[in-house]
Short mmCIF file of C-alpha atoms and ligand atoms in Angstrom, two decimals:
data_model
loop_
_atom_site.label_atom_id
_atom_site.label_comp_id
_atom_site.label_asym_id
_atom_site.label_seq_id
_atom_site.Cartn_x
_atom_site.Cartn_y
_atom_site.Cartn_z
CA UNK C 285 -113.61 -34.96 53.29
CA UNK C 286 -112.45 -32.20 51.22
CA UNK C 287 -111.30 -32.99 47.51
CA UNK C 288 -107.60 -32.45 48.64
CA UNK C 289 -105.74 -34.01 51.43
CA UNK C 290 -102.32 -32.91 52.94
CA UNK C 291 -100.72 -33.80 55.83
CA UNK C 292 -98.31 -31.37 57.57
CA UNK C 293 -98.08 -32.82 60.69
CA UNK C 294 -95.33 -35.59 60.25
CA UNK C 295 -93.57 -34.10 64.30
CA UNK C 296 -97.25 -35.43 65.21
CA UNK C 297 -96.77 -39.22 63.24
CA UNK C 298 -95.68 -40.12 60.27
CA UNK C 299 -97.30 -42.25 57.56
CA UNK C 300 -95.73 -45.80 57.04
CA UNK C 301 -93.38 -45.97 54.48
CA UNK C 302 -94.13 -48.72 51.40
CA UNK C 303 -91.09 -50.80 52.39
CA UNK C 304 -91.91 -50.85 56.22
CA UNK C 305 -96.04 -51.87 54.85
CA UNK C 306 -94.52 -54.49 52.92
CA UNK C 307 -92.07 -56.25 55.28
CA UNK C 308 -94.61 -55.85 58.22
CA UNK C 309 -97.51 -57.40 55.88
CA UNK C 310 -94.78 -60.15 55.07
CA UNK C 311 -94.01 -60.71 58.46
CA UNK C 312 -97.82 -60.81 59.94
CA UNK C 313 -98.41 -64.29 60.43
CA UNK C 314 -94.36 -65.30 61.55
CA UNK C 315 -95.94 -65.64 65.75
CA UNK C 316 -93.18 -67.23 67.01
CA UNK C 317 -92.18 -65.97 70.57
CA UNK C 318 -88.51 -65.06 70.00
CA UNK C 319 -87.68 -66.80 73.07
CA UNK C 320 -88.71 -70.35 71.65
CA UNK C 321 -86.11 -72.48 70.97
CA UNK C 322 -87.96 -74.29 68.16
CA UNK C 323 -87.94 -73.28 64.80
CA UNK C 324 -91.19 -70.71 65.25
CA UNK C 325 -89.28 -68.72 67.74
CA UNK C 326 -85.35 -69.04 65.75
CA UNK C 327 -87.03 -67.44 62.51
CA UNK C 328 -88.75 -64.39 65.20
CA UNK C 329 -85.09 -64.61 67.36
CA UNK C 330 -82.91 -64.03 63.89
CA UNK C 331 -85.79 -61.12 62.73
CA UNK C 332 -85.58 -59.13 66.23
CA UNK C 333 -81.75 -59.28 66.32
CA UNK C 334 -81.32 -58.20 62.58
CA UNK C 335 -83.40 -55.11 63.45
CA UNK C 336 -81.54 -54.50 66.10
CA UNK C 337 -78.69 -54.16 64.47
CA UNK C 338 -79.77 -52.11 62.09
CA UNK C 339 -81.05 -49.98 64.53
CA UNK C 340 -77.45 -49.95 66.41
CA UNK C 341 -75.30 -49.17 63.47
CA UNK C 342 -77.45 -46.37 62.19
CA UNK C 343 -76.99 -44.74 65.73
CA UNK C 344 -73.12 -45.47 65.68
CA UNK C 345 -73.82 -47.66 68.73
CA UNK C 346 -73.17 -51.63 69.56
CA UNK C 347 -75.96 -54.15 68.86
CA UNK C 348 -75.69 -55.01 72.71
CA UNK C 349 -76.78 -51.47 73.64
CA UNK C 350 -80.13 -51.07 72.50
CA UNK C 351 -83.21 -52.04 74.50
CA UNK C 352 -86.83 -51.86 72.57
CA UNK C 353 -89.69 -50.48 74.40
CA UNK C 354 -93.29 -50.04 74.00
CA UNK C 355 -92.97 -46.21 72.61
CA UNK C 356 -90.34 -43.40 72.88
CA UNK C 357 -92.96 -42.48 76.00
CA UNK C 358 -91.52 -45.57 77.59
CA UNK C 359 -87.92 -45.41 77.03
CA UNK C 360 -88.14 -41.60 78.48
CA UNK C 361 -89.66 -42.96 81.13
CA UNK C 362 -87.39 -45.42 82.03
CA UNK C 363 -84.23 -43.42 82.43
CA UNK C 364 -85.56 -40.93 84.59
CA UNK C 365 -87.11 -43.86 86.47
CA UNK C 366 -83.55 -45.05 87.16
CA UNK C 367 -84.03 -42.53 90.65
CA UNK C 368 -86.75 -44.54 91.96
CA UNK C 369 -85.60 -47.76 91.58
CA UNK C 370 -85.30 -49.64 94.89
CA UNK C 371 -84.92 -53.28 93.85
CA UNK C 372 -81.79 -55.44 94.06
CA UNK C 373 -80.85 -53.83 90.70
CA UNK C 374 -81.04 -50.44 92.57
CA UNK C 375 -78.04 -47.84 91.81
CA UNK C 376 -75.88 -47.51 94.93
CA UNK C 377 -75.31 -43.93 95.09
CA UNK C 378 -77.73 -42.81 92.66
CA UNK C 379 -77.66 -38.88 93.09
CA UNK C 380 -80.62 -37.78 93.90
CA UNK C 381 -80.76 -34.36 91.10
CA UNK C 382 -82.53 -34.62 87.63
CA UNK C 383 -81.87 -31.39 85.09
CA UNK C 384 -83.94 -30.96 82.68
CA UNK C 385 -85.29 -27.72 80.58
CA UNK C 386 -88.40 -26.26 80.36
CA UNK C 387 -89.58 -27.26 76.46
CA UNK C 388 -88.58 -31.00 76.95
CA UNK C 389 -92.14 -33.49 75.83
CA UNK C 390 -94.57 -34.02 78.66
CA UNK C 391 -93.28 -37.95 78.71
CA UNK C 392 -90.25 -36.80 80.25
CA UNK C 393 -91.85 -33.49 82.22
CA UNK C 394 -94.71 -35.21 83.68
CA UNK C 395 -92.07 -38.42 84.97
CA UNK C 396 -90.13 -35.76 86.37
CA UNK C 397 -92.90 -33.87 88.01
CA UNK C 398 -94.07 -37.48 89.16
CA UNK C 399 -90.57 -38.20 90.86
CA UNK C 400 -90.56 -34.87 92.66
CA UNK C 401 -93.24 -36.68 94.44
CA UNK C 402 -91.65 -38.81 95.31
CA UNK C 403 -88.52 -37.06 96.66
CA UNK C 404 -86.18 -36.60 93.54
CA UNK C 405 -84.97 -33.02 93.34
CA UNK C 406 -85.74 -31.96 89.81
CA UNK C 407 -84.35 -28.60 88.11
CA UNK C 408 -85.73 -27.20 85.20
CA UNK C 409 -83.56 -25.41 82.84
CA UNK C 410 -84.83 -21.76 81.16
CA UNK C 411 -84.34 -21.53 77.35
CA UNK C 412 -84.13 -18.24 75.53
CA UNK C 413 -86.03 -16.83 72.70
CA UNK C 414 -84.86 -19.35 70.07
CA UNK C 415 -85.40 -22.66 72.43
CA UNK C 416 -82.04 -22.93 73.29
CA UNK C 417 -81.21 -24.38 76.89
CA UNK C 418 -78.91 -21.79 79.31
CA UNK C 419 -75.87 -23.49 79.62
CA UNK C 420 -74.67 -20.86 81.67
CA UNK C 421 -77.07 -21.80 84.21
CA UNK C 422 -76.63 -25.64 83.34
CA UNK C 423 -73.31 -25.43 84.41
CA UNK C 424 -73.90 -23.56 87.73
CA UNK C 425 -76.86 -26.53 88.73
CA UNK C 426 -74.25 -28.54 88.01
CA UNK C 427 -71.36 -26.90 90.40
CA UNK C 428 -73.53 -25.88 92.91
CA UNK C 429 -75.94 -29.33 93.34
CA UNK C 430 -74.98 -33.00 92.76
CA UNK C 431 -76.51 -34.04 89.72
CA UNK C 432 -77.20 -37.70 88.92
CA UNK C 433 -78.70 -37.23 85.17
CA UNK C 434 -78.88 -34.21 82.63
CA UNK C 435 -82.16 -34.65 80.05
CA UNK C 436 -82.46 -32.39 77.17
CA UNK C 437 -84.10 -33.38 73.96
CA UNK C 438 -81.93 -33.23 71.00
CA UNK C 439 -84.84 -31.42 69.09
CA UNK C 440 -87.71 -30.05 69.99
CA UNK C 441 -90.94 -31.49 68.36
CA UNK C 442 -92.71 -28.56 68.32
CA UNK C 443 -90.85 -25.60 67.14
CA UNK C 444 -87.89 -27.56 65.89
CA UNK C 445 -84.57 -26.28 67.53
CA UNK C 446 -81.67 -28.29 67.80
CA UNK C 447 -79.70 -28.59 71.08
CA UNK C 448 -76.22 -28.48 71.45
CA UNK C 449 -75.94 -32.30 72.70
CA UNK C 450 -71.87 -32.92 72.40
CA UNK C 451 -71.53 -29.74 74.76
CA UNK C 452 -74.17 -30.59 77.46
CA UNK C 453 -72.74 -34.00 77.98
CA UNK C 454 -69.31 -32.95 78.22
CA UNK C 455 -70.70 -30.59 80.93
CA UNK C 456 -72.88 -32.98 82.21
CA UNK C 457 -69.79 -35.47 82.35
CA UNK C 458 -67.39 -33.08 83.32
CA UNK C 459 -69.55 -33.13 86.71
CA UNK C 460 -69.99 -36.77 87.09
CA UNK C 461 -73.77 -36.86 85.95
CA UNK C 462 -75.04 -38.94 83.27
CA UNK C 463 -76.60 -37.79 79.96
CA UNK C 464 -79.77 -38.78 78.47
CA UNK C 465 -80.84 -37.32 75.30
CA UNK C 466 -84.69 -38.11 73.99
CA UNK C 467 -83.79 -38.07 70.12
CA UNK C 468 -87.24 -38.72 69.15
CA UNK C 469 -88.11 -35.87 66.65
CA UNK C 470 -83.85 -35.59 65.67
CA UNK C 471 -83.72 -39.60 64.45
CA UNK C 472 -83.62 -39.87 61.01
CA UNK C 473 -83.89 -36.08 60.21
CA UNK C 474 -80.16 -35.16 61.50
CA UNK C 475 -77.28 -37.42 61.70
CA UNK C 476 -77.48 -39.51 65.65
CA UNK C 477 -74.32 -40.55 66.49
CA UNK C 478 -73.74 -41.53 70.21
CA UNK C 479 -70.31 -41.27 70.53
CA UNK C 480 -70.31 -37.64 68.69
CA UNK C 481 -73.01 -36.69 71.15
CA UNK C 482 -71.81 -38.04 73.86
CA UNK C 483 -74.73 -39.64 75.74
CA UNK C 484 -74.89 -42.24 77.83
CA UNK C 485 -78.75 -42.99 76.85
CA UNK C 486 -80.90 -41.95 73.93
CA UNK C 487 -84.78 -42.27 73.21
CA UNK C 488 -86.10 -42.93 69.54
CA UNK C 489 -89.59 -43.68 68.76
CA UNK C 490 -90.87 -45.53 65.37
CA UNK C 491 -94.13 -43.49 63.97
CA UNK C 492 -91.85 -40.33 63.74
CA UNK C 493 -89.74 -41.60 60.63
CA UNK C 494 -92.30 -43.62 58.69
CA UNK C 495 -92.42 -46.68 61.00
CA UNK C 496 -95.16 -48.22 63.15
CA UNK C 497 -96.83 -47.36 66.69
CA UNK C 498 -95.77 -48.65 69.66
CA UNK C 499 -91.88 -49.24 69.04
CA UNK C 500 -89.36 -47.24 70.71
CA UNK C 501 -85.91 -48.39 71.47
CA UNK C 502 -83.28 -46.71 74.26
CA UNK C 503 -79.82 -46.92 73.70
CA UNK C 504 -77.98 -47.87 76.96
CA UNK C 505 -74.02 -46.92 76.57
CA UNK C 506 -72.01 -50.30 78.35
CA UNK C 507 -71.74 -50.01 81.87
CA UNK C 508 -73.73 -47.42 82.12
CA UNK C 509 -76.03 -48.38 85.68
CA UNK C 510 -79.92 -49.33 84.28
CA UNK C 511 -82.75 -50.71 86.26
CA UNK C 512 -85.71 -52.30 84.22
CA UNK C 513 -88.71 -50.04 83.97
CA UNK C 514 -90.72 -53.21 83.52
CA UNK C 515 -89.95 -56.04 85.30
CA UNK C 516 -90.79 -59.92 84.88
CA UNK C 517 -88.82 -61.44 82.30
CA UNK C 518 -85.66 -61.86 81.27
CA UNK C 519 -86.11 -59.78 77.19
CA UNK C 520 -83.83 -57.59 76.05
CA UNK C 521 -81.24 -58.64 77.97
CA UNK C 522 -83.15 -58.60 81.73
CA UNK C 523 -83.62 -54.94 80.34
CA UNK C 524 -87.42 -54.69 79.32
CA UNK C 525 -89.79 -57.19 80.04
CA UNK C 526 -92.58 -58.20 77.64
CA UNK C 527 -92.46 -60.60 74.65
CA UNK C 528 -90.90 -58.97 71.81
CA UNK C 529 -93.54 -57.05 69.39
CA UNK C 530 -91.94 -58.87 66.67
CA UNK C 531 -93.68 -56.99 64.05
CA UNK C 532 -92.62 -53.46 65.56
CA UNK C 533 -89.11 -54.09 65.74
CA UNK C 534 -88.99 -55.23 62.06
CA UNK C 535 -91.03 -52.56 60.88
CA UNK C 536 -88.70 -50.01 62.97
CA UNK C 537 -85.25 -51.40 61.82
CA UNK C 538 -86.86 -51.41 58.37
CA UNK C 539 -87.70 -47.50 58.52
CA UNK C 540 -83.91 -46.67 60.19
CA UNK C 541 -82.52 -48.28 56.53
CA UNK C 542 -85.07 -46.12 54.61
CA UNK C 543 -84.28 -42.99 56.75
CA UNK C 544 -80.37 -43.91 55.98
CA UNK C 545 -80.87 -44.44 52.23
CA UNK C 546 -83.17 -41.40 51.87
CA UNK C 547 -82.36 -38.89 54.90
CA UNK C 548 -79.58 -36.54 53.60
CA UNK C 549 -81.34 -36.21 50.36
CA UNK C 550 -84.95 -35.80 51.69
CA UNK C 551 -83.82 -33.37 54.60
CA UNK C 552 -82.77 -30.75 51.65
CA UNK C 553 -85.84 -31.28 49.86
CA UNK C 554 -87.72 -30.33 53.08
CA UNK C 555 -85.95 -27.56 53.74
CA UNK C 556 -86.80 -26.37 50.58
CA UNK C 557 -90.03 -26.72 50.47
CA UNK C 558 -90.14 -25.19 54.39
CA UNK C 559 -88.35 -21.86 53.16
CA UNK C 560 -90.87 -21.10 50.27
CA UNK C 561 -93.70 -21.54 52.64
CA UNK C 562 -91.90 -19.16 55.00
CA UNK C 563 -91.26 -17.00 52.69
CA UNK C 564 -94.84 -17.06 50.96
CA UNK C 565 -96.66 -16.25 54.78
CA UNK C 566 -94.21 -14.00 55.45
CA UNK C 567 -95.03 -12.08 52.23
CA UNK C 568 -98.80 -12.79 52.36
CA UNK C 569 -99.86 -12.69 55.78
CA UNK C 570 -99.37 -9.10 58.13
CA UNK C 571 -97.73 -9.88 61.05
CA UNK C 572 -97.08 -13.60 60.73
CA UNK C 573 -94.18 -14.70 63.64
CA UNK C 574 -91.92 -16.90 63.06
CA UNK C 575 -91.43 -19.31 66.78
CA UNK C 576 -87.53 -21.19 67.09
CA UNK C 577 -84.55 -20.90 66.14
CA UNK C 578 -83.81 -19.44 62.44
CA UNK C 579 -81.03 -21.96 61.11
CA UNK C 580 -80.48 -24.62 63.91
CA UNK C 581 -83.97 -26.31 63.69
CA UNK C 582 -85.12 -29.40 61.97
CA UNK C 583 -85.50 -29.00 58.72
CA UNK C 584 -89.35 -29.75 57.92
CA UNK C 585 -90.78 -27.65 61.27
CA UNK C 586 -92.60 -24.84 60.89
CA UNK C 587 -94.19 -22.98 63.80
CA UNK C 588 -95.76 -19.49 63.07
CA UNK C 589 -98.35 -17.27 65.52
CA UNK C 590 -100.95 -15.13 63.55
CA UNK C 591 -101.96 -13.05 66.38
CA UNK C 592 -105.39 -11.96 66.43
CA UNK C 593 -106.11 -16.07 65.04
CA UNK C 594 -106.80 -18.60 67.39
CA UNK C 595 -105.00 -21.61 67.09
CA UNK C 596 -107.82 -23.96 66.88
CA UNK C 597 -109.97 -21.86 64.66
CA UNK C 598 -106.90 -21.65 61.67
CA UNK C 599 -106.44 -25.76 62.41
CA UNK C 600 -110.33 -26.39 62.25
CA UNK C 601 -110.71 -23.70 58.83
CA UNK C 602 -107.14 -25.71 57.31
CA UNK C 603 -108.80 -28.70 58.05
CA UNK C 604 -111.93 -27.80 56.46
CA UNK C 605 -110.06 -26.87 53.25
CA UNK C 606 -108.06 -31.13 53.39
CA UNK C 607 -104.91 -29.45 55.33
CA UNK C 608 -103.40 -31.00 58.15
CA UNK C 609 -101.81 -29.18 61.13
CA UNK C 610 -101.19 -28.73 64.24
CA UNK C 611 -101.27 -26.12 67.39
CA UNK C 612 -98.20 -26.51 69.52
CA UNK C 613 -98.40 -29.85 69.90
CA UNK C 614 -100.50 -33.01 69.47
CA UNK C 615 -100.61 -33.91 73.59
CA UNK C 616 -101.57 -30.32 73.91
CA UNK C 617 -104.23 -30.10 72.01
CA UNK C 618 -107.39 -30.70 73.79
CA UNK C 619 -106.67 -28.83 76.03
CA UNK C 620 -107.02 -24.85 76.10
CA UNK C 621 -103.57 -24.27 77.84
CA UNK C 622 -101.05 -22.06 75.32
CA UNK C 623 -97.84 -24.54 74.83
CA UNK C 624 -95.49 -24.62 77.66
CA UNK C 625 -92.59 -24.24 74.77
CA UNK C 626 -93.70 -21.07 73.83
CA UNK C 627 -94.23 -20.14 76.53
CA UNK C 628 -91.35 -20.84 77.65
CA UNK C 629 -89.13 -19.11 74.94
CA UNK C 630 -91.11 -15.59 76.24
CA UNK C 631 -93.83 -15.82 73.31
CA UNK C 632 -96.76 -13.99 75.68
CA UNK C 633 -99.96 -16.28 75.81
CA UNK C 634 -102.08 -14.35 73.26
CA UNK C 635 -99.04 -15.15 70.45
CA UNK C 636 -98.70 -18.43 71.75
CA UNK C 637 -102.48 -19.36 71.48
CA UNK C 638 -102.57 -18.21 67.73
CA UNK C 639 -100.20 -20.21 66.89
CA UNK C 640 -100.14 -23.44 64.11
CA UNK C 641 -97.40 -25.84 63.51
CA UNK C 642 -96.85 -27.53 59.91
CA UNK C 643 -94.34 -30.32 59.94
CA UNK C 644 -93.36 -31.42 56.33
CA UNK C 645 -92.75 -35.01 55.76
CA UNK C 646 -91.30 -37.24 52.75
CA UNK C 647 -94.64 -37.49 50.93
CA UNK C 648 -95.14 -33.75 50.66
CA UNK C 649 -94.50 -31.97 47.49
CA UNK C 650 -94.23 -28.44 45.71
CA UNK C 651 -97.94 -28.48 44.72
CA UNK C 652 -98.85 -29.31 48.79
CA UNK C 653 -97.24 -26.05 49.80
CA UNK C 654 -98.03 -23.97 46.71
CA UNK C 655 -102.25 -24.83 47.99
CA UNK C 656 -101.01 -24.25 51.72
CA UNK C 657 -99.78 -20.56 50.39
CA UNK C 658 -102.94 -20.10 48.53
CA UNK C 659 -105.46 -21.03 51.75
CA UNK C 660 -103.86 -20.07 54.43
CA UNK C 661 -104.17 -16.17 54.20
CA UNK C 662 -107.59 -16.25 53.54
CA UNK C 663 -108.26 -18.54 56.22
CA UNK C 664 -106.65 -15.90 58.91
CA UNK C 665 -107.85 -12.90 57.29
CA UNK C 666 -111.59 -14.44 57.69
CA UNK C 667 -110.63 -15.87 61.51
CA UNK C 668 -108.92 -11.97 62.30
CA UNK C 669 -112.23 -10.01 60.93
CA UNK C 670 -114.51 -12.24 63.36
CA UNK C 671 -112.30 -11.01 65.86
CA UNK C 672 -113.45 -8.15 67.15
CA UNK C 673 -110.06 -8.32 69.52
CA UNK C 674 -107.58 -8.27 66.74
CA UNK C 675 -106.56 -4.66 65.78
CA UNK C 676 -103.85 -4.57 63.02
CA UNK C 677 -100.28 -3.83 64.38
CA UNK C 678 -101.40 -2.82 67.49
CA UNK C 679 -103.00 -3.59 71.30
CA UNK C 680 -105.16 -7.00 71.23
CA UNK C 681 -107.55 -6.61 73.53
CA UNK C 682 -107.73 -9.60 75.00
CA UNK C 683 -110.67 -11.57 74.55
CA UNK C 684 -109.62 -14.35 76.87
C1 LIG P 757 -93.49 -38.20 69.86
C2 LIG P 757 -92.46 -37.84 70.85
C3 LIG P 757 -92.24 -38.64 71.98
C4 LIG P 757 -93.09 -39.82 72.31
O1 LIG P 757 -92.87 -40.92 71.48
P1 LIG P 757 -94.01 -42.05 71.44
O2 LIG P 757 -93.39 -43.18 70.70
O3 LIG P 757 -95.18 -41.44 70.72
O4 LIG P 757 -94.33 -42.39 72.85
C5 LIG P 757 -91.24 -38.26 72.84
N1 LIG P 757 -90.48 -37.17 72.62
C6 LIG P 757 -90.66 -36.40 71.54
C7 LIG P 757 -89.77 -35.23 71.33
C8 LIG P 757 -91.66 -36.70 70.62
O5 LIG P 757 -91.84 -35.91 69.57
#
């Protein structure tokens, strides 16, 4: 390993924060199945439900309304799943339309691609330059074809923009569809309040703001029609089945109270520390692009193309050097295929395969990006003068 380590890749996961460590390394050995009605399972019962809560009120929502599930993945997957779902608890009436955009995570455009399989008509909004979803041609889908749910992410995990959430669900509402919003990458960073946005479900995920793996929890507005995703037993309300992951749910209703003690303060600090790193490529680096929206992105995202620099060879070089990124994103890597966001905000494929994401997180500081500014221009300059493609300024002759 190199002599320094830095991780800028807290939209991939997040490290656990010292008060989630300690209450989950408190609660290790408590086993009792929350369902027991002896003492084992009260203590587990009393633990889940005060997490819950916390959870709730830090969303603005009821404790009654929130379902944990094995990963944001999961609760994604279980709304749009609400179109296939044939049992007794089947929605009467379910229109058969899903719209969703283009840049959403592959949890929710691989489900959706899955139910057009299976007979679900599924639109796919266009977003322009910046990320942001055409609401122009939201609202015509939603005139012209009747719509049973409207996903868009609240933020997008790899190039950070922020959706306009209270005006898609008053348009998704206004046309008697429901509104899911997957809030994964926006919890904790931005203020989540259901009733401001308007949603009738919303997906958060634990790793992404300093809690564990495998927790997730969906927020299901009251009478709002649900169908289990997974079936068998009667947790969470008949909602998910599966004992509770005790330890999950504590350690994610412990990181919601850090993100609400530390989240207004920490987002400026971020912010901070994101615009002198802009500004320090920008004046370092020829032609470094800047991918998203300027101002209405998440604070610690950073997604620059250095054309002429592959992707992979400016991660592998960072790397190298004890600095953490990313290329588009982390279910993308692995695979040679330029990211369907940029792709899908008209970045052409060359720009979109030399480009790196750094996402900040609470334990970077000043000194972090100060080293980032001082290795990162050699580390394209050396990756653009192997490249016999990359001509300054001008044509890339594309050596793909
Ligand atoms: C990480 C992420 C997910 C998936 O959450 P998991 O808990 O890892 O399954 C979904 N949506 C977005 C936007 C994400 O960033």
């Amino acid at each position: 390993m190199a002599a320094r380590q830095i991780y800028f890749d807290n939209n991939a996961t997040t490290p656990l924060h010292p008060e989630v460590r300690k209450e989950m390394v408190a609660a290790m050995d408590m086993y009792g199945n929350p369902s027991s009605m002896h003492a084992y399972g009260r203590e587990a019962r009393a633990n889940v439900e005060d997490a819950r809560k916390r959870v709730a009120r830090f969303m603005g929502a009821d404790e009654s309304e929130i379902v944990f599930t094995g990963s944001g993945s999961e609760a994604n997957n279980t709304v749009l799943s609400l179109f296939v779902c044939h049992t007794t608890q089947c929605i009467p009436g379910m229109r058969q339309t899903i719209v969703t955009s283009k840049i959403e995570h592959p949890c929710v455009l691989e489900t959706s691609d899955c139910l057009k399989h299976r007979g679900v008509d599924v639109k796919y909004l266009e977003v322009d330059g910046y990320g942001k979803v055409d609401l122009g041609q939201l609202e015509e889908t939603l005139k012209s074809t009747s719509v049973g749910l409207v996903s868009v992410m609240m933020a997008n995990n790899e190039i950070g923009t922020l959706q306009d959430i209270p005006v898609i669900s008053r348009l998704a509402h206004k046309y008697g569809a429901l509104m899911h919003t997957d809030a994964v990458q926006a919890f904790g960073k931005v203020p989540v309040n259901v009733d401001d946005l308007g949603v009738d479900f919303l997906t958060v995920s634990g790793h992404k703001i300093y809690g564990p793996k495998g927790i997730g929890a969906l927020y299901v507005r009251k009478g709002i029609p649900y169908c289990p995703f997974i079936r068998g037993g009667h947790q969470e309300r008949g909602r998910r089945a599966g004992t509770e992951n005790t330890l999950g749910i504590m350690g994610l209703g412990m990181a919601v109270d850090m993100r609400a003690a530390e989240m207004a303060a920490e987002e400026v600090r971020l912010q901070g520390l994101r615009d002198i790193l802009k500004k320090g490529i920008g004046e370092r680096i020829d032609e470094a692009l800047f991918n998203g929206h300027p101002t209405d992105s998440l604070a610690n995202t950073l997604n620059v193309s250095f054309p002429g620099a592959e992707g992979e060879a400016i991660l592998l070089y960072l790397d190298l050097a004890g600095i953490a990124v990313s290329t588009g994103s982390a279910c993308a890597s692995g695979s040679l295929d330029p990211s369907h966001v940029l792709l899908a905000t008209g970045v052409d494929a060359e720009r979109a395969h030399g480009s790196i994401r750094i996402s900040l997180g609470r334990e970077n500081t000043l000194d972090d990006v100060e080293y980032m500014l001082e290795v990162l221009p050699g580390v394209i300059n050396r990756i653009r003068n192997m490249s016999t493609a990359y001509i300054k300024g001008g044509v890339h002759a594309s050596a793909r």
